[in-house]
Coordinates of C-alpha atoms and ligand atoms in Angstrom, one line a residue:
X1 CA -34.9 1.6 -8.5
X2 CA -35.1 -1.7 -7.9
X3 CA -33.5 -2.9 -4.5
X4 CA -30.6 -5.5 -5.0
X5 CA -29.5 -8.3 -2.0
X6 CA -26.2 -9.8 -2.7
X7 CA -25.1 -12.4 0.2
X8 CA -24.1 -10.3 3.4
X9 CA -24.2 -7.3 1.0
X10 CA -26.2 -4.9 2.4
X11 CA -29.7 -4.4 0.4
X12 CA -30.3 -1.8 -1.7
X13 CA -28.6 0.5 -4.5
X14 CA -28.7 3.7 -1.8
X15 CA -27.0 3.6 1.4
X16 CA -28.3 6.1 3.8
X17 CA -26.4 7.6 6.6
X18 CA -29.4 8.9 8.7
X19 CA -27.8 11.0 11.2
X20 CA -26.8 13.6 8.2
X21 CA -29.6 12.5 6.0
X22 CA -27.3 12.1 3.2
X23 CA -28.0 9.5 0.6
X24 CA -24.8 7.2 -1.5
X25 CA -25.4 5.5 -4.4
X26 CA -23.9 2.4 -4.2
X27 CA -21.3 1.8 -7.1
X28 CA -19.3 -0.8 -8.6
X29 CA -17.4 -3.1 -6.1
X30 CA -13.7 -2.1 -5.5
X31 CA -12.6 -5.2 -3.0
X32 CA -11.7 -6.7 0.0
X33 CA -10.5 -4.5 2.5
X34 CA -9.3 -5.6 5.5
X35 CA -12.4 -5.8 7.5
X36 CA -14.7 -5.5 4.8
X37 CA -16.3 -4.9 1.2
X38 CA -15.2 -1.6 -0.3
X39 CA -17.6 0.0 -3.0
X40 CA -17.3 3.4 -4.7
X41 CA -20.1 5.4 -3.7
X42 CA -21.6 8.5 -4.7
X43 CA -23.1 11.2 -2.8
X44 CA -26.7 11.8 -4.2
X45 CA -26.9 15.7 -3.6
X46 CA -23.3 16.2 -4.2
X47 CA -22.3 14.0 -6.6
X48 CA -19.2 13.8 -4.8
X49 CA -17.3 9.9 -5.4
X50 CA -16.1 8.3 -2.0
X51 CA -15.0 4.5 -1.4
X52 CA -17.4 3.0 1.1
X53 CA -15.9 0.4 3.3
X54 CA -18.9 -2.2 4.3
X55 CA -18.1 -4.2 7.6
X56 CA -20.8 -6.6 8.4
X57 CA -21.9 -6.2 12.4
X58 CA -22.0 -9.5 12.8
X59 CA -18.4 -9.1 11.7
X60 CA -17.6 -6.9 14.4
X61 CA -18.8 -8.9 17.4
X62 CA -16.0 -11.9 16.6
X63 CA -13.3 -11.4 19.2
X64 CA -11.6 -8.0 19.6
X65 CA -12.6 -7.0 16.3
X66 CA -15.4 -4.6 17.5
X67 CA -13.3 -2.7 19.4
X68 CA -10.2 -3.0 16.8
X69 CA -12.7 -1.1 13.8
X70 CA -13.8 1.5 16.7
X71 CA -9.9 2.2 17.1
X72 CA -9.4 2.7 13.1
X73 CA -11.9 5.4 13.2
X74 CA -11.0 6.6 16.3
X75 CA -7.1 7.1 14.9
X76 CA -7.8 7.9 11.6
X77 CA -10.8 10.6 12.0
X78 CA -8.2 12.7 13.6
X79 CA -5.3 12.4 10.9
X80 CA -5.2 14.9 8.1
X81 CA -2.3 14.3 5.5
X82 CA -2.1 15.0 2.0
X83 CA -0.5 11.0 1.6
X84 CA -2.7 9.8 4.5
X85 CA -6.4 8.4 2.9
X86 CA -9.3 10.8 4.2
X87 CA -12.0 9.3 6.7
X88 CA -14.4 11.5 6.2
X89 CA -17.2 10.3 8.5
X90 CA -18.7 7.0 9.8
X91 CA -22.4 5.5 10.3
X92 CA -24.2 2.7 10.2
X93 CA -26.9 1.2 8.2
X94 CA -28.7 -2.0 8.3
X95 CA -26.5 -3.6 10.4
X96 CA -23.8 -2.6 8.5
X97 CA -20.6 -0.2 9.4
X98 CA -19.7 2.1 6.8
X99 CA -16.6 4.4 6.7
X100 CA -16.7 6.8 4.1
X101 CA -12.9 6.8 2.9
X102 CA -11.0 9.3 -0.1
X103 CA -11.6 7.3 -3.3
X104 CA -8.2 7.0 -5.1
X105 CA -9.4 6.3 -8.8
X106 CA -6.1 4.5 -10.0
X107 CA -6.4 1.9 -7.4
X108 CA -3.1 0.8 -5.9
X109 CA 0.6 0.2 -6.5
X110 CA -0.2 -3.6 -6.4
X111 CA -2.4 -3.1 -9.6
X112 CA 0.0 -0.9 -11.1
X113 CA 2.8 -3.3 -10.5
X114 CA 0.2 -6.5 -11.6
X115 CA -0.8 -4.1 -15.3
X116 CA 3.8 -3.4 -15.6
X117 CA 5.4 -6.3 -14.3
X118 CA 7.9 -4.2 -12.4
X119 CA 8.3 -0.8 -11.8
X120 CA 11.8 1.2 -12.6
X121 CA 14.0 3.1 -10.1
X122 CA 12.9 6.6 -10.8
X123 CA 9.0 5.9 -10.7
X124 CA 9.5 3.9 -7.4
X125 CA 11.3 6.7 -5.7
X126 CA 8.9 9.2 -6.3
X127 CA 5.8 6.9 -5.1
X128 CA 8.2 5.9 -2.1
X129 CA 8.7 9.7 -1.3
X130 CA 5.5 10.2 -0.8
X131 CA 4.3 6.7 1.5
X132 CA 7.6 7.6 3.7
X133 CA 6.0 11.3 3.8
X134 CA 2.8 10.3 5.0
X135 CA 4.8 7.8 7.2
X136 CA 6.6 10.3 8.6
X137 CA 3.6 11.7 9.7
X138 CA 2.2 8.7 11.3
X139 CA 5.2 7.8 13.2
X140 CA 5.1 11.3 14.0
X141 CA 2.0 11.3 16.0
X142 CA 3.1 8.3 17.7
X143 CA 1.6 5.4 15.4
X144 CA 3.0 2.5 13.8
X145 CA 0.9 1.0 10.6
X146 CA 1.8 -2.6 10.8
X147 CA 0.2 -3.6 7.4
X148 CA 2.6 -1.3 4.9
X149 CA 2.4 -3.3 1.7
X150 CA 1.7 -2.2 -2.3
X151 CA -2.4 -2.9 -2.1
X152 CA -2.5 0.0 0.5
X153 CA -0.8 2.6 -0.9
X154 CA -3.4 3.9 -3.1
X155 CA -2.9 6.2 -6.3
X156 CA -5.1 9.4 -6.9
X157 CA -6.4 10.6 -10.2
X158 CA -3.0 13.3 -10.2
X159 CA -1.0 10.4 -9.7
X160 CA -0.6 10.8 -6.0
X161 CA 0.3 8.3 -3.2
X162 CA -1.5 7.7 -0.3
X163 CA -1.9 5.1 2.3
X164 CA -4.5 3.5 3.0
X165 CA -6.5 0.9 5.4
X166 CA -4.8 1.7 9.0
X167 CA -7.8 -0.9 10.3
X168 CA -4.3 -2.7 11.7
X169 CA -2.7 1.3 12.9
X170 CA -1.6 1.1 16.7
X171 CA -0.1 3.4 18.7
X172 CA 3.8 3.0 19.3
X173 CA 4.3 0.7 22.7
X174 CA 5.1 2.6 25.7
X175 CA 9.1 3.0 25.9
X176 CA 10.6 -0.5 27.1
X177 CA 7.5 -2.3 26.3
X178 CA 6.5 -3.5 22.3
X179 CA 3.3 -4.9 21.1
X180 CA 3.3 -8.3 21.1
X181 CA 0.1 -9.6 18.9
X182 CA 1.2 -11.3 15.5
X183 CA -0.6 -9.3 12.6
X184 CA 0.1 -7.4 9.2
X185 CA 0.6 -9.8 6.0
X186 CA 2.6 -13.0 6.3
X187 CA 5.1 -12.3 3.3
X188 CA 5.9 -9.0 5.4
X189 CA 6.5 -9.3 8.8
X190 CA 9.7 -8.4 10.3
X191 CA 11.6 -10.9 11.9
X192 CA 11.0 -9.8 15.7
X193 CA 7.1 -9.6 14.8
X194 CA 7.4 -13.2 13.6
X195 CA 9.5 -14.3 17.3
X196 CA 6.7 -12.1 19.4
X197 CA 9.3 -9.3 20.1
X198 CA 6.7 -6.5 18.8
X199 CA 6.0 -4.0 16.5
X200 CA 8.0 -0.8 16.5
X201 CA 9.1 2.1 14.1
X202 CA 11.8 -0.7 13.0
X203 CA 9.1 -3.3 12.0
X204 CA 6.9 -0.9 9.4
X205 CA 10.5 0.0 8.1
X206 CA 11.1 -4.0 7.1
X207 CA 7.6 -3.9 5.8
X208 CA 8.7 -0.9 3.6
X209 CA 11.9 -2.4 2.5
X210 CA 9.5 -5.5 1.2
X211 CA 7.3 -3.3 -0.4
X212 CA 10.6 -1.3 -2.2
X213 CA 11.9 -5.2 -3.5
X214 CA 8.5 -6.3 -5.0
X215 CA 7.8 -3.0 -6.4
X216 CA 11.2 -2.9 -8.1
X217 CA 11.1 -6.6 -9.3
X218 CA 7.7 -7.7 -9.0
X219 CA 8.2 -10.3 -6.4
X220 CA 8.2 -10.2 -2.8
X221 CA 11.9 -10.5 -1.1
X222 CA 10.2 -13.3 0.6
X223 CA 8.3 -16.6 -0.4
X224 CA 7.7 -20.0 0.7
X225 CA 5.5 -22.4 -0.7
X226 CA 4.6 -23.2 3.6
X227 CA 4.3 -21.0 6.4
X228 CA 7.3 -22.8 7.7
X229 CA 9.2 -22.4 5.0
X230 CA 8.5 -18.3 4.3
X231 CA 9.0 -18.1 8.1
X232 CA 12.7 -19.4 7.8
X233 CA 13.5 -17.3 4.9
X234 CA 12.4 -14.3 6.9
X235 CA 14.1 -15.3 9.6
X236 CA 17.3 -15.6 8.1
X237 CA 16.6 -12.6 5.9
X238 CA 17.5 -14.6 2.3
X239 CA 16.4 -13.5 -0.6
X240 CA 17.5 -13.3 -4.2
X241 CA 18.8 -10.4 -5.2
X242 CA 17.9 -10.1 -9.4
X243 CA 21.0 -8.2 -11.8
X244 CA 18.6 -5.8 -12.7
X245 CA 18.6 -3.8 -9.5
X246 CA 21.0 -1.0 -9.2
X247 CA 23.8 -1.4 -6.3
X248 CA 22.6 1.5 -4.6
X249 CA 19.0 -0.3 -4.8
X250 CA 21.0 -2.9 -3.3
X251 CA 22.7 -1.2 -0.6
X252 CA 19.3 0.0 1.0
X253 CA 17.5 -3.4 0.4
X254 CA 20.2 -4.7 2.7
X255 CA 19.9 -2.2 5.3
X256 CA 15.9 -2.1 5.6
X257 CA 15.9 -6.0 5.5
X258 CA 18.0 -6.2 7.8
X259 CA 17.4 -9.1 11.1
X260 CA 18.0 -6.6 13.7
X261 CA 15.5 -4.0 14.0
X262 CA 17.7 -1.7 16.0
X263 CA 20.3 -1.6 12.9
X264 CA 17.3 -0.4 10.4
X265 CA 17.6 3.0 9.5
X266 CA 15.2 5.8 10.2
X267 CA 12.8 7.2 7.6
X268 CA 15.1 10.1 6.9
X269 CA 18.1 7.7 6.7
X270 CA 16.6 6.4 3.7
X271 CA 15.4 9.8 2.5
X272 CA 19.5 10.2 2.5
X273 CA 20.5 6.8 0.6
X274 CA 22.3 7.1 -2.4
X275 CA 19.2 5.5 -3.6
X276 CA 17.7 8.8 -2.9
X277 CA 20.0 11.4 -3.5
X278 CA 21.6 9.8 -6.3
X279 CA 18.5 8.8 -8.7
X280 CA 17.0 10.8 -11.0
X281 CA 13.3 11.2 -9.0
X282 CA 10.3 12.7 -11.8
X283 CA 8.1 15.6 -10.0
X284 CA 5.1 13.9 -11.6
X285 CA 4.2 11.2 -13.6
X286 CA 1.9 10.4 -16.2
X287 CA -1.0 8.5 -16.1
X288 CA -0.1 6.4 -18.5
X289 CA 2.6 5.3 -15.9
X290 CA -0.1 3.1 -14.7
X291 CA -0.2 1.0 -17.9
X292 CA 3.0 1.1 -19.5
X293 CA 7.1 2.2 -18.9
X294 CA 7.5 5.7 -18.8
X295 CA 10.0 7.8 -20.7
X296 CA 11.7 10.4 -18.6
X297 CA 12.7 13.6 -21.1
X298 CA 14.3 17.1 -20.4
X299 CA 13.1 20.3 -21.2
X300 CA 15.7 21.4 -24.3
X301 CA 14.1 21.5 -27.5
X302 CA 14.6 18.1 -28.9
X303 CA 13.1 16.5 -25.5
X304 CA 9.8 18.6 -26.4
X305 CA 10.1 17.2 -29.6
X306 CA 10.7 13.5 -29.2
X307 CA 7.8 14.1 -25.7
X308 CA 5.3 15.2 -28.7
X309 CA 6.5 12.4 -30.8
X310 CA 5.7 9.8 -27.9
X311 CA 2.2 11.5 -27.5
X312 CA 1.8 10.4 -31.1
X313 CA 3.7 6.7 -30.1
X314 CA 1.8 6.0 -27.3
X315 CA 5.0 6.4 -25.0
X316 CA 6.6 3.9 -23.6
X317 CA 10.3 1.5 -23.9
X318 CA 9.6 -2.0 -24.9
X319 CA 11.3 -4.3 -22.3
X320 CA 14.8 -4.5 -23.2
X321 CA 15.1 -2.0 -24.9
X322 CA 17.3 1.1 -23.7
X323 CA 15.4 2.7 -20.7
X324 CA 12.8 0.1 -20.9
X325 CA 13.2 -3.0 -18.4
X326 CA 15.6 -5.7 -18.8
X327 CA 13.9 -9.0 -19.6
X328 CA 12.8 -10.9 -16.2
X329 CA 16.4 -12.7 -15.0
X330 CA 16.6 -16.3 -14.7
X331 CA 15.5 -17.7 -11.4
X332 CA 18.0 -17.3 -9.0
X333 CA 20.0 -18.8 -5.7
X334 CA 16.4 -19.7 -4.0
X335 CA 13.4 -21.2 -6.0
X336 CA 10.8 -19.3 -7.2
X337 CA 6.7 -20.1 -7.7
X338 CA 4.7 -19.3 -10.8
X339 CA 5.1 -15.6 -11.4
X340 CA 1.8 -15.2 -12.0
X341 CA 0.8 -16.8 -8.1
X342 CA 3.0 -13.7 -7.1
X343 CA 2.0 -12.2 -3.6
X344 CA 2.8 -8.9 -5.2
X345 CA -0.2 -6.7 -3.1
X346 CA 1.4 -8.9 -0.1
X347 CA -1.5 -10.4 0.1
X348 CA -4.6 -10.8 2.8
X349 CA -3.0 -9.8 6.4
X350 CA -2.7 -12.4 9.4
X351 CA -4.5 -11.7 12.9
X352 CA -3.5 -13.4 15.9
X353 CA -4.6 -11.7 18.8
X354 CA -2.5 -11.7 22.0
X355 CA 0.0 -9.6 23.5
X356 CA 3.7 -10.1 25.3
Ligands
9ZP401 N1 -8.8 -2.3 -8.7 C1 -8.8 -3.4 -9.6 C2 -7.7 -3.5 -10.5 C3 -8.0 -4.5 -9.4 C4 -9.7 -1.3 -8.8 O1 -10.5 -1.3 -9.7 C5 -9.7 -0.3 -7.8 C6 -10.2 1.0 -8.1 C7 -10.3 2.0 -7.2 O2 -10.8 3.2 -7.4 C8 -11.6 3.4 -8.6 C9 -9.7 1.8 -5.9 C10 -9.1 0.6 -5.6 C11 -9.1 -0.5 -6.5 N2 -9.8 2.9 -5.0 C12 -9.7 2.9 -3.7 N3 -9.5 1.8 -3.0 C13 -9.4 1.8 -1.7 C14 -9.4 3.0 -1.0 C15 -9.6 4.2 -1.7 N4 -9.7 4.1 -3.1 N5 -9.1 3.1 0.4 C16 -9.4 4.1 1.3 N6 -9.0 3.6 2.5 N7 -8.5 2.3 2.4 C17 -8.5 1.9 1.0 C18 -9.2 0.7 0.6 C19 -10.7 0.7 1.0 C20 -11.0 0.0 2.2 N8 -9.2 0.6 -0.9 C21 -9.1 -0.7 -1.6 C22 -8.6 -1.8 -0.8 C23 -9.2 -3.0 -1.5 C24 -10.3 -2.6 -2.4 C25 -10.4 -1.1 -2.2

């Protein structure tokens, strides 16, 4: 096999983890992570598939971030959750850190979302059940993600959610104090991230809430074509609010975006919304989901019927037609960018080191 050198790639097609002696096969490159390069890999002897995140050493010795990756393996090694991404062991080779993650082979709810446009109510409850499950659990072990957005909650090959990439994971401030460094993704941070009053429980909830508006109409709540400008509307917690989005949708955008963290509700708070308990929510969905609008059908006779029909159709409403989306609304109270620039994954996350 002939050895391949790609920039600050590290050389060769095999990776070789030399404590276990096992051998990866380097595959085709997934993206940027947050520290690093992230390839699917497969185990040689196995032929097991894993995602192989790559961080340069050199990487590692710029400020704090040395110790930063040591605390994302650290955390994570010792999570198990079924919507929680697997670390399944760490090593180094050539210089070069490599965590050996759970692949998730439909990629993530940004590049469903950039494939459909938006996503509709039913589809984004049951992928929100499952993040706030896994949330649950993190919270529940006393750690706050900081970086929630659609590019890391990745999609398995049965359709299930997971998050991913807690390289920015900290455990919850002592009671009366709040981390104070400014880091997750710009178009997400809570207000009292953005005004240095920490990162709490309340702070991954507006980050969720963020995530629930672009997945529902494919734009984040946020935008500003500056800093400044994307700063203000966060602040003052304006955003458009398109007709297509149901008034219960509405009524638990307002509450999770909401200026004053200790207002936010708690992850079983929005497990109650009539969002929740109101809304049809599928117990699976099909792949296809990934691609085009699904068509929710019943079990009676004709439903079999018209579900063996779609098999046949491909599946899927057209936009506008009944059950299918509405067509996108016209732009609305605040101005809007090119939809196509859209920061629907959130985009790359902001690190400035420092705390109150
Ligand atoms: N995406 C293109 C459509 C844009 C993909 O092709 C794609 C395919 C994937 O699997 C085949 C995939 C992601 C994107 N899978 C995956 N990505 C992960 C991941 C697990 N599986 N993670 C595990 N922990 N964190 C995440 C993270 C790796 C660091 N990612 C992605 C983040 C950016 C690239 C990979």
């Amino acid at each position: 096999m002939v050895p391949g050198h790609a920039g600050d790639e590290p050389p060769g097609w095999y990776i070789e983890d030399s404590g276990s002696g096992m051998i990866y096969k380097r595959g085709r490159l997934l993206g940027q992570g947050t520290f690093g390069r992230c390839y699917r890999v497969t185990e040689v002897t196995t032929g097991r598939v894993y995602a192989l995140k790559v961080v340069p050493r050199a990487g590692l010795a710029a400020v704090g971030t040395g110790d930063r990756v040591e605390r994302e393996q650290e955390l994570h090694r010792q999570l198990s959750h079924r919507h929680i991404v697997r670390l399944h062991r760490h090593f180094t080779h050539r210089g070069h850190l490599c965590l050996l993650l759970e692949l998730c082979s439909r990629g993530s709810l940004a590049d469903i979302l950039r494939a459909r446009g938006r996503l509709g109510e039913p589809e984004v409850r049951f992928y929100l059940r499952q993040v706030i499950s896994g949330l649950r659990y993190l919270h529940g072990h006393g750690l706050v993600h900081r970086d929630l957005k659609l590019s890391n909650f990745l999609v398995t090959e049965e359709m299930q959610v997971k998050i991913g990439d807690l390289g920015l994971a900290r455990g919850a401030a002592p009671p009366g104090r709040r981390w104070g460094a400014l880091c997750g993704t710009p178009s997400h941070l809570a207000p009292e991230v953005l005004d240095r009053r920490g990162h709490g429980v309340p702070s991954d909830i507006w980050a969720l809430g963020c995530a629930l508006y672009t997945a529902l109409t494919g734009r984040p709540p946020f935008e500003g074509s500056q800093r400044l400008e994307l700063y203000q509307h966060i602040r003052g917690a304006r955003y458009p609010l398109p007709p297509q989005l149901s008034p219960q949708a509405r009524a638990l955008l307002a509450l999770m975006l909401d200026p004053d963290p200790a207002a936010r509700p708690s992850l079983q708070d929005v497990l109650d919304h009539p969002f929740f308990t109101q809304g049809f929510t599928p117990h699976r969905l099909p792949p296809r989901a990934c691609h085009s609008v699904p068509v929710f059908l019943g079990r009676d006779p004709l439903c079999r019927l018209l579900r063996g029909l779609q098999c046949c159709w491909g599946g899927g409403c057209a936009p506008g037609t009944p059950g299918g989306p509405s067509p996108p609304p016209p732009g609305k109270q605040l101005p809007r960018q090119d939809p196509s620039q859209a920061n629907i994954g959130g985009g790359k996350p902001l690190l400035v080191l420092g705390t109150v």
